CSV table of C-alpha atoms (C1' of nucleotides) in Angstrom, one decimal:
chain,number,residue,atom,x,y,z
S,1,MET,CA,-13.2,-5.8,-7.0
S,2,ILE,CA,-12.8,-9.2,-5.3
S,3,CYS,CA,-16.1,-10.9,-4.4
S,4,ASP,CA,-16.3,-13.3,-1.5
S,5,GLU,CA,-16.8,-16.5,-3.5
S,6,ASP,CA,-13.8,-15.5,-5.7
S,7,VAL,CA,-11.4,-15.6,-2.8
S,8,MET,CA,-12.4,-18.5,-0.7
S,9,SER,CA,-15.1,-21.1,-0.2
S,10,GLU,CA,-15.9,-21.4,3.4
S,11,ARG,CA,-18.1,-23.8,5.3
S,12,GLN,CA,-18.9,-24.1,8.9
S,13,SER,CA,-18.2,-27.4,10.5
S,14,PRO,CA,-20.4,-28.7,13.3
S,15,GLY,CA,-17.7,-28.1,15.8
S,16,GLY,CA,-17.7,-24.4,15.0
S,17,GLN,CA,-14.1,-24.4,13.3
S,18,SER,CA,-14.4,-23.1,9.8
S,19,LEU,CA,-13.0,-25.3,7.0
S,20,LEU,CA,-11.6,-23.9,3.9
S,21,PHE,CA,-12.0,-25.2,0.5
S,22,LEU,CA,-9.3,-23.8,-1.7
S,23,THR,CA,-9.5,-24.5,-5.2
S,24,ASP,CA,-6.4,-24.5,-7.4
S,25,GLU,CA,-7.8,-21.7,-9.3
S,26,GLN,CA,-8.1,-19.6,-6.2
S,27,LEU,CA,-4.6,-20.5,-5.1
S,28,ARG,CA,-3.2,-19.7,-8.6
S,29,LYS,CA,-4.7,-16.3,-8.4
S,30,GLY,CA,-3.0,-15.7,-5.1
S,31,ILE,CA,0.3,-16.7,-6.7
S,32,GLU,CA,-0.2,-14.3,-9.6
S,33,ALA,CA,-1.1,-11.6,-7.2
S,34,MET,CA,2.1,-12.1,-5.3
S,35,PHE,CA,4.1,-12.0,-8.5
S,36,PHE,CA,2.6,-8.9,-9.9
S,37,ALA,CA,2.5,-7.1,-6.5
S,38,TYR,CA,6.3,-7.8,-5.9
S,39,ARG,CA,7.0,-6.1,-9.1
S,40,GLY,CA,5.1,-3.1,-7.8
S,41,PHE,CA,6.8,-3.4,-4.6
S,42,THR,CA,10.3,-3.1,-6.1
S,43,ALA,CA,9.5,-0.7,-9.1
S,44,ASP,CA,10.0,2.6,-7.3
S,45,PRO,CA,13.3,1.6,-5.4
S,46,ASP,CA,14.6,0.1,-8.6
S,47,ARG,CA,14.2,3.4,-10.5
S,48,ILE,CA,16.2,5.3,-7.8
S,49,LEU,CA,18.8,2.7,-7.4
S,50,ASN,CA,19.4,2.8,-11.2
S,51,LYS,CA,19.8,6.6,-11.0
S,52,TYR,CA,22.8,6.1,-8.6
S,53,GLY,CA,24.3,3.0,-10.3
S,54,TYR,CA,23.2,0.5,-7.6
S,55,GLY,CA,21.0,-2.6,-7.7
S,56,ARG,CA,18.5,-4.3,-5.4
S,57,ALA,CA,21.2,-6.1,-3.4
S,58,HIS,CA,22.5,-2.7,-2.4
S,59,HIS,CA,19.0,-1.6,-1.3
S,60,ARG,CA,18.6,-4.7,0.8
S,61,ALA,CA,21.9,-4.2,2.5
S,62,LEU,CA,21.2,-0.5,3.2
S,63,HIS,CA,17.7,-1.3,4.6
S,64,PHE,CA,18.8,-4.1,7.2
S,65,ILE,CA,21.9,-2.1,8.2
S,66,SER,CA,19.5,0.9,8.7
S,67,ARG,CA,17.1,-1.4,10.6
S,68,ALA,CA,19.9,-3.0,12.8
S,69,PRO,CA,22.7,-0.5,13.1
S,70,GLY,CA,26.0,-2.2,14.2
S,71,THR,CA,24.9,-5.6,12.9
S,72,THR,CA,27.6,-8.0,12.0
S,73,VAL,CA,28.4,-9.3,8.6
S,74,ASN,CA,27.5,-12.7,9.6
S,75,ASN,CA,24.1,-11.6,11.0
S,76,LEU,CA,23.4,-9.7,7.6
S,77,LEU,CA,24.4,-12.9,5.7
S,78,SER,CA,21.8,-15.0,7.5
S,79,ILE,CA,19.1,-12.4,7.1
S,80,LEU,CA,19.8,-11.9,3.4
S,81,GLY,CA,20.3,-15.5,2.8
S,82,VAL,CA,23.2,-15.0,0.2
S,83,THR,CA,26.9,-16.1,0.3
S,84,LYS,CA,29.5,-13.9,1.9
S,85,GLN,CA,31.1,-13.5,-1.5
S,86,SER,CA,27.9,-12.1,-3.0
S,87,LEU,CA,27.3,-9.8,0.1
S,88,ASN,CA,30.9,-8.8,0.3
S,89,ARG,CA,30.9,-7.4,-3.3
S,90,VAL,CA,27.9,-5.1,-2.4
S,91,LEU,CA,29.3,-4.1,0.9
S,92,ARG,CA,32.6,-3.3,-0.5
S,93,THR,CA,31.2,-0.8,-3.0
S,94,LEU,CA,28.9,0.7,-0.3
S,95,ILE,CA,32.0,1.2,1.9
S,96,GLU,CA,34.1,2.5,-0.8
S,97,ASP,CA,31.3,5.1,-1.8
S,98,GLU,CA,31.1,5.9,2.0
S,99,LEU,CA,27.5,5.0,2.5
S,100,VAL,CA,28.4,2.3,5.0
S,101,GLU,CA,31.0,2.3,7.7
S,102,SER,CA,32.6,-1.0,8.9
S,103,ARG,CA,33.9,-0.9,12.5
S,104,VAL,CA,36.0,-3.6,13.9
S,105,GLY,CA,34.3,-5.2,16.9
S,106,THR,CA,35.4,-4.2,20.4
S,107,ARG,CA,34.6,-7.4,22.2
S,108,ASP,CA,35.4,-9.6,19.2
S,109,LYS,CA,37.8,-7.9,16.8
S,110,ARG,CA,37.1,-10.4,14.1
S,111,GLU,CA,33.6,-9.0,13.7
S,112,ARG,CA,32.8,-6.1,11.7
S,113,HIS,CA,29.9,-3.9,12.8
S,114,LEU,CA,28.0,-2.1,10.0
S,115,PHE,CA,26.6,1.4,10.2
S,116,LEU,CA,25.2,3.8,7.7
S,117,THR,CA,27.1,7.0,7.2
S,118,ASP,CA,25.3,10.4,6.7
S,119,ASN,CA,25.1,9.8,2.9
S,120,GLY,CA,24.0,6.2,3.5
S,121,THR,CA,21.2,7.3,5.7
S,122,ALA,CA,20.2,9.8,3.0
S,123,LEU,CA,20.1,7.3,0.2
S,124,GLU,CA,18.3,4.7,2.5
S,125,GLN,CA,15.7,7.4,3.2
S,126,GLU,CA,15.1,8.2,-0.4
S,127,LEU,CA,14.7,4.5,-1.1
S,128,SER,CA,12.5,3.8,2.0
S,129,ASP,CA,10.4,6.9,1.3
S,130,ALA,CA,9.4,5.7,-2.1
S,131,GLN,CA,8.7,2.2,-0.9
S,132,ARG,CA,6.8,3.2,2.2
S,133,GLU,CA,4.7,5.7,0.1
S,134,ARG,CA,3.6,2.7,-2.2
S,135,MET,CA,2.8,0.6,0.9
S,136,ARG,CA,0.9,3.5,2.5
S,137,GLN,CA,-1.2,4.0,-0.6
S,138,ALA,CA,-1.9,0.2,-0.8
S,139,TYR,CA,-2.8,0.1,2.9
S,140,ARG,CA,-5.1,3.1,2.6
S,141,GLU,CA,-6.9,1.8,-0.3
S,142,ALA,CA,-7.3,-1.7,1.3
S,143,GLY,CA,-8.3,-0.7,4.8
S,144,PRO,CA,-7.1,-1.8,8.3
S,145,GLU,CA,-8.7,-5.2,8.3
S,146,ALA,CA,-7.1,-6.1,4.9
S,147,VAL,CA,-3.7,-5.0,6.2
S,148,GLN,CA,-4.1,-7.3,9.3
S,149,GLY,CA,-4.8,-10.2,7.0
S,150,PHE,CA,-2.1,-9.2,4.5
S,151,ARG,CA,0.5,-9.4,7.3
S,152,THR,CA,-0.8,-12.7,8.7
S,153,VAL,CA,-0.7,-14.4,5.3
S,154,LEU,CA,2.7,-13.2,4.5
S,155,GLU,CA,4.1,-14.4,7.9
S,156,ALA,CA,2.5,-17.8,7.3
S,157,MET,CA,4.1,-17.9,3.9
S,158,MET,CA,7.7,-17.5,5.3
S,159,ASP,CA,10.2,-20.2,5.9
S,160,ASN,CA,10.8,-20.8,9.7
S,161,ASP,CA,14.3,-19.2,9.5
S,162,MET,CA,12.7,-16.1,7.9
S,163,GLN,CA,9.9,-16.0,10.5
S,164,ARG,CA,12.7,-16.0,13.2
S,165,HIS,CA,14.4,-13.1,11.5
S,166,PHE,CA,11.2,-11.2,11.0
S,167,THR,CA,10.1,-11.6,14.7
S,168,ARG,CA,13.5,-10.6,16.0
S,169,MET,CA,13.4,-7.5,13.6
S,170,LYS,CA,9.8,-6.7,14.8
S,171,GLU,CA,11.1,-6.9,18.4
S,172,GLY,CA,14.0,-4.5,17.7
S,173,ARG,CA,16.4,-7.2,18.5
S,174,HIS,CA,19.4,-7.2,16.3
S,175,ASP,CA,22.4,-8.6,18.1
D,1,MET,CA,1.3,-13.3,16.7
D,2,ILE,CA,0.3,-9.8,15.4
D,3,CYS,CA,-1.6,-7.6,17.9
D,4,ASP,CA,-3.9,-5.1,16.7
D,5,GLU,CA,-1.9,-2.1,17.7
D,6,ASP,CA,1.1,-3.6,16.1
D,7,VAL,CA,-0.5,-3.5,12.6
D,8,MET,CA,-2.3,-0.2,12.4
D,9,SER,CA,-3.6,2.6,14.5
D,10,GLU,CA,-7.2,3.2,13.6
D,11,ARG,CA,-9.6,5.8,14.8
D,12,GLN,CA,-13.2,6.2,14.2
D,13,SER,CA,-14.1,9.7,12.8
D,14,PRO,CA,-17.5,11.2,13.6
D,15,GLY,CA,-18.7,10.6,10.1
D,16,GLY,CA,-18.1,6.8,10.6
D,17,GLN,CA,-15.3,6.5,8.0
D,18,SER,CA,-12.1,5.1,9.7
D,19,LEU,CA,-8.9,7.1,9.5
D,20,LEU,CA,-5.7,5.3,9.4
D,21,PHE,CA,-2.6,6.3,11.1
D,22,LEU,CA,0.3,4.5,9.6
D,23,THR,CA,3.7,4.9,11.2
D,24,ASP,CA,6.8,4.4,9.3
D,25,GLU,CA,7.6,1.7,11.7
D,26,GLN,CA,4.5,-0.2,10.6
D,27,LEU,CA,5.0,0.2,7.0
D,28,ARG,CA,8.7,-1.0,7.3
D,29,LYS,CA,7.5,-4.1,8.9
D,30,GLY,CA,5.2,-4.6,5.9
D,31,ILE,CA,8.1,-4.1,3.6
D,32,GLU,CA,10.2,-6.7,5.5
D,33,ALA,CA,7.3,-9.1,5.6
D,34,MET,CA,7.0,-8.8,1.8
D,35,PHE,CA,10.7,-9.5,1.3
D,36,PHE,CA,10.8,-12.6,3.6
D,37,ALA,CA,7.5,-13.7,2.3
D,38,TYR,CA,8.5,-13.6,-1.3
D,39,ARG,CA,11.6,-15.7,-0.6
D,40,GLY,CA,9.4,-18.3,0.9
D,41,PHE,CA,7.0,-18.0,-2.0
D,42,THR,CA,9.7,-18.8,-4.6
D,43,ALA,CA,11.8,-21.2,-2.4
D,44,ASP,CA,10.0,-24.5,-3.4
D,45,PRO,CA,9.9,-24.0,-7.1
D,46,ASP,CA,13.5,-22.8,-7.1
D,47,ARG,CA,14.6,-26.2,-5.7
D,48,ILE,CA,12.6,-28.1,-8.3
D,49,LEU,CA,13.8,-25.8,-11.2
D,50,ASN,CA,17.4,-26.4,-10.1
D,51,LYS,CA,16.9,-30.1,-10.4
D,52,TYR,CA,16.1,-29.8,-14.1
D,53,GLY,CA,18.6,-27.0,-14.8
D,54,TYR,CA,16.0,-24.3,-15.3
D,55,GLY,CA,15.5,-20.9,-13.5
D,56,ARG,CA,12.8,-18.7,-12.1
D,57,ALA,CA,12.2,-17.2,-15.6
D,58,HIS,CA,11.4,-20.6,-17.1
D,59,HIS,CA,8.8,-21.1,-14.3
D,60,ARG,CA,7.3,-17.8,-15.1
D,61,ALA,CA,7.0,-18.6,-18.7
D,62,LEU,CA,5.4,-22.0,-18.1
D,63,HIS,CA,3.0,-20.7,-15.5
D,64,PHE,CA,1.6,-18.0,-17.9
D,65,ILE,CA,1.6,-20.3,-20.9
D,66,SER,CA,-0.3,-22.7,-18.8
D,67,ARG,CA,-2.8,-20.0,-17.6
D,68,ALA,CA,-3.2,-18.7,-21.1
D,69,PRO,CA,-2.7,-21.5,-23.6
D,70,GLY,CA,-2.3,-20.0,-27.1
D,71,THR,CA,-1.0,-16.7,-25.9
D,72,THR,CA,1.2,-14.8,-28.2
D,73,VAL,CA,4.9,-13.9,-27.6
D,74,ASN,CA,3.8,-10.2,-27.4
D,75,ASN,CA,1.2,-10.8,-24.8
D,76,LEU,CA,3.7,-12.9,-22.7
D,77,LEU,CA,6.2,-10.0,-23.0
D,78,SER,CA,3.9,-7.6,-21.7
D,79,ILE,CA,2.8,-9.6,-18.8
D,80,LEU,CA,6.3,-10.6,-17.7
D,81,GLY,CA,7.7,-7.1,-18.3
D,82,VAL,CA,11.0,-8.2,-19.7
D,83,THR,CA,12.6,-7.6,-23.1
D,84,LYS,CA,12.0,-9.9,-25.9
D,85,GLN,CA,15.8,-11.0,-26.0
D,86,SER,CA,15.4,-12.1,-22.4
D,87,LEU,CA,12.1,-14.0,-23.0
D,88,ASN,CA,13.3,-15.4,-26.2
D,89,ARG,CA,16.4,-17.1,-24.5
D,90,VAL,CA,14.0,-18.7,-22.1
D,91,LEU,CA,11.4,-19.6,-24.7
D,92,ARG,CA,14.0,-21.2,-27.0
D,93,THR,CA,15.2,-23.7,-24.5
D,94,LEU,CA,11.8,-24.7,-23.5
D,95,ILE,CA,10.9,-25.3,-27.1
D,96,GLU,CA,14.2,-27.1,-27.8
D,97,ASP,CA,13.5,-29.3,-24.7
D,98,GLU,CA,9.8,-29.8,-26.0
D,99,LEU,CA,8.1,-28.4,-23.0
D,100,VAL,CA,6.5,-25.6,-25.0
D,101,GLU,CA,5.2,-25.7,-28.6
D,102,SER,CA,5.1,-22.6,-30.8
D,103,ARG,CA,2.4,-22.6,-33.5
D,104,VAL,CA,2.2,-20.0,-36.2
D,105,GLY,CA,-1.0,-18.0,-36.1
D,106,THR,CA,-3.8,-18.9,-38.6
D,107,ARG,CA,-5.5,-15.4,-38.7
D,108,ASP,CA,-2.2,-13.5,-38.3
D,109,LYS,CA,0.8,-15.6,-39.5
D,110,ARG,CA,3.3,-13.3,-37.8
D,111,GLU,CA,2.2,-14.3,-34.4
D,112,ARG,CA,3.4,-17.4,-32.6
D,113,HIS,CA,0.8,-19.1,-30.2
D,114,LEU,CA,2.4,-20.9,-27.4
D,115,PHE,CA,1.2,-24.1,-25.8
D,116,LEU,CA,2.5,-26.5,-23.2
D,117,THR,CA,3.4,-30.0,-24.4
D,118,ASP,CA,2.6,-33.0,-22.1
D,119,ASN,CA,6.1,-32.7,-20.6
D,120,GLY,CA,5.6,-29.0,-20.2
D,121,THR,CA,2.3,-29.6,-18.4
D,122,ALA,CA,4.0,-32.2,-16.3
D,123,LEU,CA,6.7,-29.8,-15.2
D,124,GLU,CA,4.3,-26.9,-14.7
D,125,GLN,CA,2.2,-29.1,-12.5
D,126,GLU,CA,5.2,-30.2,-10.3
D,127,LEU,CA,6.1,-26.5,-9.8
D,128,SER,CA,2.6,-25.4,-9.4
D,129,ASP,CA,1.8,-28.1,-6.9
D,130,ALA,CA,4.8,-27.0,-4.7
D,131,GLN,CA,3.9,-23.4,-4.7
D,132,ARG,CA,0.1,-23.9,-4.3
D,133,GLU,CA,0.9,-26.2,-1.3
D,134,ARG,CA,2.8,-23.5,0.4
D,135,MET,CA,-0.1,-21.0,-0.4
D,136,ARG,CA,-2.7,-23.5,0.8
D,137,GLN,CA,-0.8,-23.9,4.0
D,138,ALA,CA,-0.4,-20.1,4.6
D,139,TYR,CA,-4.1,-19.5,3.6
D,140,ARG,CA,-5.3,-22.3,6.0
D,141,GLU,CA,-3.1,-20.9,8.9
D,142,ALA,CA,-4.2,-17.3,8.4
D,143,GLY,CA,-8.1,-18.0,7.8
D,144,PRO,CA,-10.5,-16.7,5.2
D,145,GLU,CA,-10.7,-13.1,6.3
D,146,ALA,CA,-6.9,-12.7,6.1
D,147,VAL,CA,-6.8,-14.1,2.7
D,148,GLN,CA,-9.5,-11.7,1.6
D,149,GLY,CA,-7.2,-8.8,3.1
D,150,PHE,CA,-4.1,-10.3,1.6
D,151,ARG,CA,-5.5,-10.2,-1.9
D,152,THR,CA,-6.8,-6.8,-1.5
D,153,VAL,CA,-3.6,-5.3,-0.4
D,154,LEU,CA,-1.5,-7.0,-3.0
D,155,GLU,CA,-3.9,-5.7,-5.7
D,156,ALA,CA,-3.5,-2.3,-4.4
D,157,MET,CA,0.2,-2.6,-4.4
D,158,MET,CA,0.4,-3.3,-8.3
D,159,ASP,CA,1.1,-0.9,-11.0
D,160,ASN,CA,-1.8,-0.1,-13.2
D,161,ASP,CA,-0.6,-2.3,-16.0
D,162,MET,CA,-0.1,-5.2,-13.7
D,163,GLN,CA,-3.5,-4.7,-12.3
D,164,ARG,CA,-4.9,-4.8,-15.8
D,165,HIS,CA,-3.0,-8.0,-16.6
D,166,PHE,CA,-4.2,-9.6,-13.2
D,167,THR,CA,-7.8,-8.7,-13.8
D,168,ARG,CA,-7.7,-10.1,-17.3
D,169,MET,CA,-6.1,-13.1,-16.0
D,170,LYS,CA,-8.9,-13.6,-13.3
D,171,GLU,CA,-11.6,-13.2,-15.8
D,172,GLY,CA,-10.0,-15.9,-18.0
D,173,ARG,CA,-9.2,-13.5,-20.8
D,174,HIS,CA,-6.0,-14.0,-22.5
D,175,ASP,CA,-6.2,-12.9,-26.1
T,1,DC,C1',51.7,-21.0,24.8
T,2,DT,C1',50.2,-23.4,21.1
T,3,DT,C1',46.7,-24.8,18.2
T,4,DG,C1',42.0,-25.5,16.3
T,5,DG,C1',38.4,-23.3,14.4
T,6,DA,C1',35.4,-19.4,13.7
T,7,DA,C1',34.8,-14.7,11.4
T,8,DA,C1',36.0,-12.0,7.8
T,9,DG,C1',37.9,-10.8,3.5
T,10,DT,C1',39.7,-12.0,-1.2
T,11,DC,C1',40.4,-13.9,-5.9
T,12,DA,C1',38.9,-16.5,-9.9
T,13,DA,C1',35.5,-18.7,-12.5
T,14,DC,C1',30.9,-19.3,-13.7
T,15,DA,C1',25.7,-19.1,-14.5
T,16,DA,C1',21.1,-17.0,-14.7
T,17,DC,C1',18.8,-13.2,-16.1
T,18,DA,C1',18.1,-8.9,-17.1
T,19,DC,C1',19.6,-4.9,-20.4
T,20,DT,C1',20.8,-2.2,-24.9
T,21,DG,C1',21.5,-1.8,-29.8
T,22,DA,C1',21.5,-3.5,-34.4
T,23,DC,C1',19.7,-6.3,-37.8
T,24,DA,C1',16.7,-9.8,-40.4
T,25,DT,C1',12.4,-11.8,-42.0
T,26,DA,C1',7.8,-12.3,-42.8
T,27,DA,C1',3.3,-10.6,-43.0
T,28,DA,C1',-0.3,-7.4,-42.0
T,29,DA,C1',-1.9,-2.5,-42.7
T,30,DC,C1',-2.3,1.5,-45.0
R,1,DG,C1',4.4,-0.3,-52.5
R,2,DT,C1',5.8,1.6,-48.3
R,3,DT,C1',5.4,1.4,-43.5
R,4,DT,C1',4.5,-0.9,-39.4
R,5,DT,C1',4.1,-5.0,-36.5
R,6,DA,C1',5.6,-9.4,-34.7
R,7,DT,C1',9.1,-12.3,-34.1
R,8,DG,C1',13.8,-14.0,-33.9
R,9,DT,C1',18.7,-13.5,-33.5
R,10,DC,C1',23.6,-11.8,-32.6
R,11,DA,C1',26.9,-9.4,-29.8
R,12,DG,C1',28.0,-7.0,-25.7
R,13,DT,C1',27.3,-5.6,-20.9
R,14,DG,C1',25.8,-5.4,-16.0
R,15,DT,C1',23.8,-7.2,-11.6
R,16,DT,C1',23.5,-10.8,-8.6
R,17,DG,C1',23.9,-15.0,-7.4
R,18,DT,C1',26.8,-19.4,-7.1
R,19,DT,C1',31.4,-22.8,-5.8
R,20,DG,C1',36.0,-23.5,-4.6
R,21,DA,C1',40.3,-22.2,-2.8
R,22,DC,C1',43.1,-19.4,0.0
R,23,DT,C1',44.7,-15.9,3.6
R,24,DT,C1',44.5,-13.1,7.7
R,25,DT,C1',42.9,-12.2,12.2
R,26,DC,C1',41.8,-13.6,16.6
R,27,DC,C1',39.1,-16.1,20.3
R,28,DA,C1',39.2,-20.0,23.2
R,29,DA,C1',40.3,-24.6,24.6
R,30,DG,C1',43.8,-27.7,25.5
DNA sequence: CTTGGAAAGTCAACAACACTGACATAAAAC
DNA sequence: GTTTTATGTCAGTGTTGTTGACTTTCCAAG
């Protein structure tokens, strides 16, 4: 599929550290791969969401509430990187449809803590199952070393803020 | 950053082929990495596009016309995976603004072949430079093996149609 | 206790970008 | 000569994002 010279020209410097010679062509291929892959990445959930009359924004909210149950609206805002008005529109419909529950904070009553209801959990599962299945397939095809590299490059591609969120997520911290 | 056990559980079967044990947790991390990374991937071009009053759709059109000069509208449609109405809105403004030139086909006069003008090439360069710089940075940080893996997983994540387009693109075929 | 400011929610207006459906024109294909 | 293909266009709609203005709630500092 992808031959070595296709991906990267590499030379060994005297000091032992490897210098990379990345041509514009090789970088452009990476860009296109990212574009096409993201389409695949979202295709399955999009189909399911459409079935229920929801959009990608609903998926994202469900995903991160599922990952960090009890998260506040503000925390979700900073993870998703949208305005509160935009998030609020989505949250409102999810709460109205009883997929998400908003509980007033005990320590700070201004804050709303978000949880998935049983229905919410069910939809999140359906979406997640589809997306994970595609991921699992890709991982299986590519093999373990490829997956390691995949994750490493993706992490290096994030903004600092996103890296922070990603790391906190990995560590199970979501306060 | 990412420890081995974090990414994938691997066992060596007697036959020598490695079996992968992918937990939902590991797959979810991959999903989140993809989400955050794509934001970083588009952040720089988005800033530039905003400056000129264009959007992501204009970038995509410019990119693929630059990659496949003389491509037809139909080809572009199938690459981008949008409706002709959606693409047409974008193309019209790019042609009006003299970033893209549309030439009637010689062999088949129904077809329009698309080319970047000098101005179009300039903007495409500006966008591409920013995106390639981020890509280069990520590749450098991650190292050559990681890049190989990155590309392999991305390709496995694409739909078949997208894989076809991607392969044709790689081979420089765009007829 | 009062007040400043943070957190959350709401309303209105708007823009980008996707969609569907219908229709028009030109040219190739049969 | 009819049909199909490629392209373009008009109108309407929906999701998701934006800004700006405003209110309510409530913690915390003075």
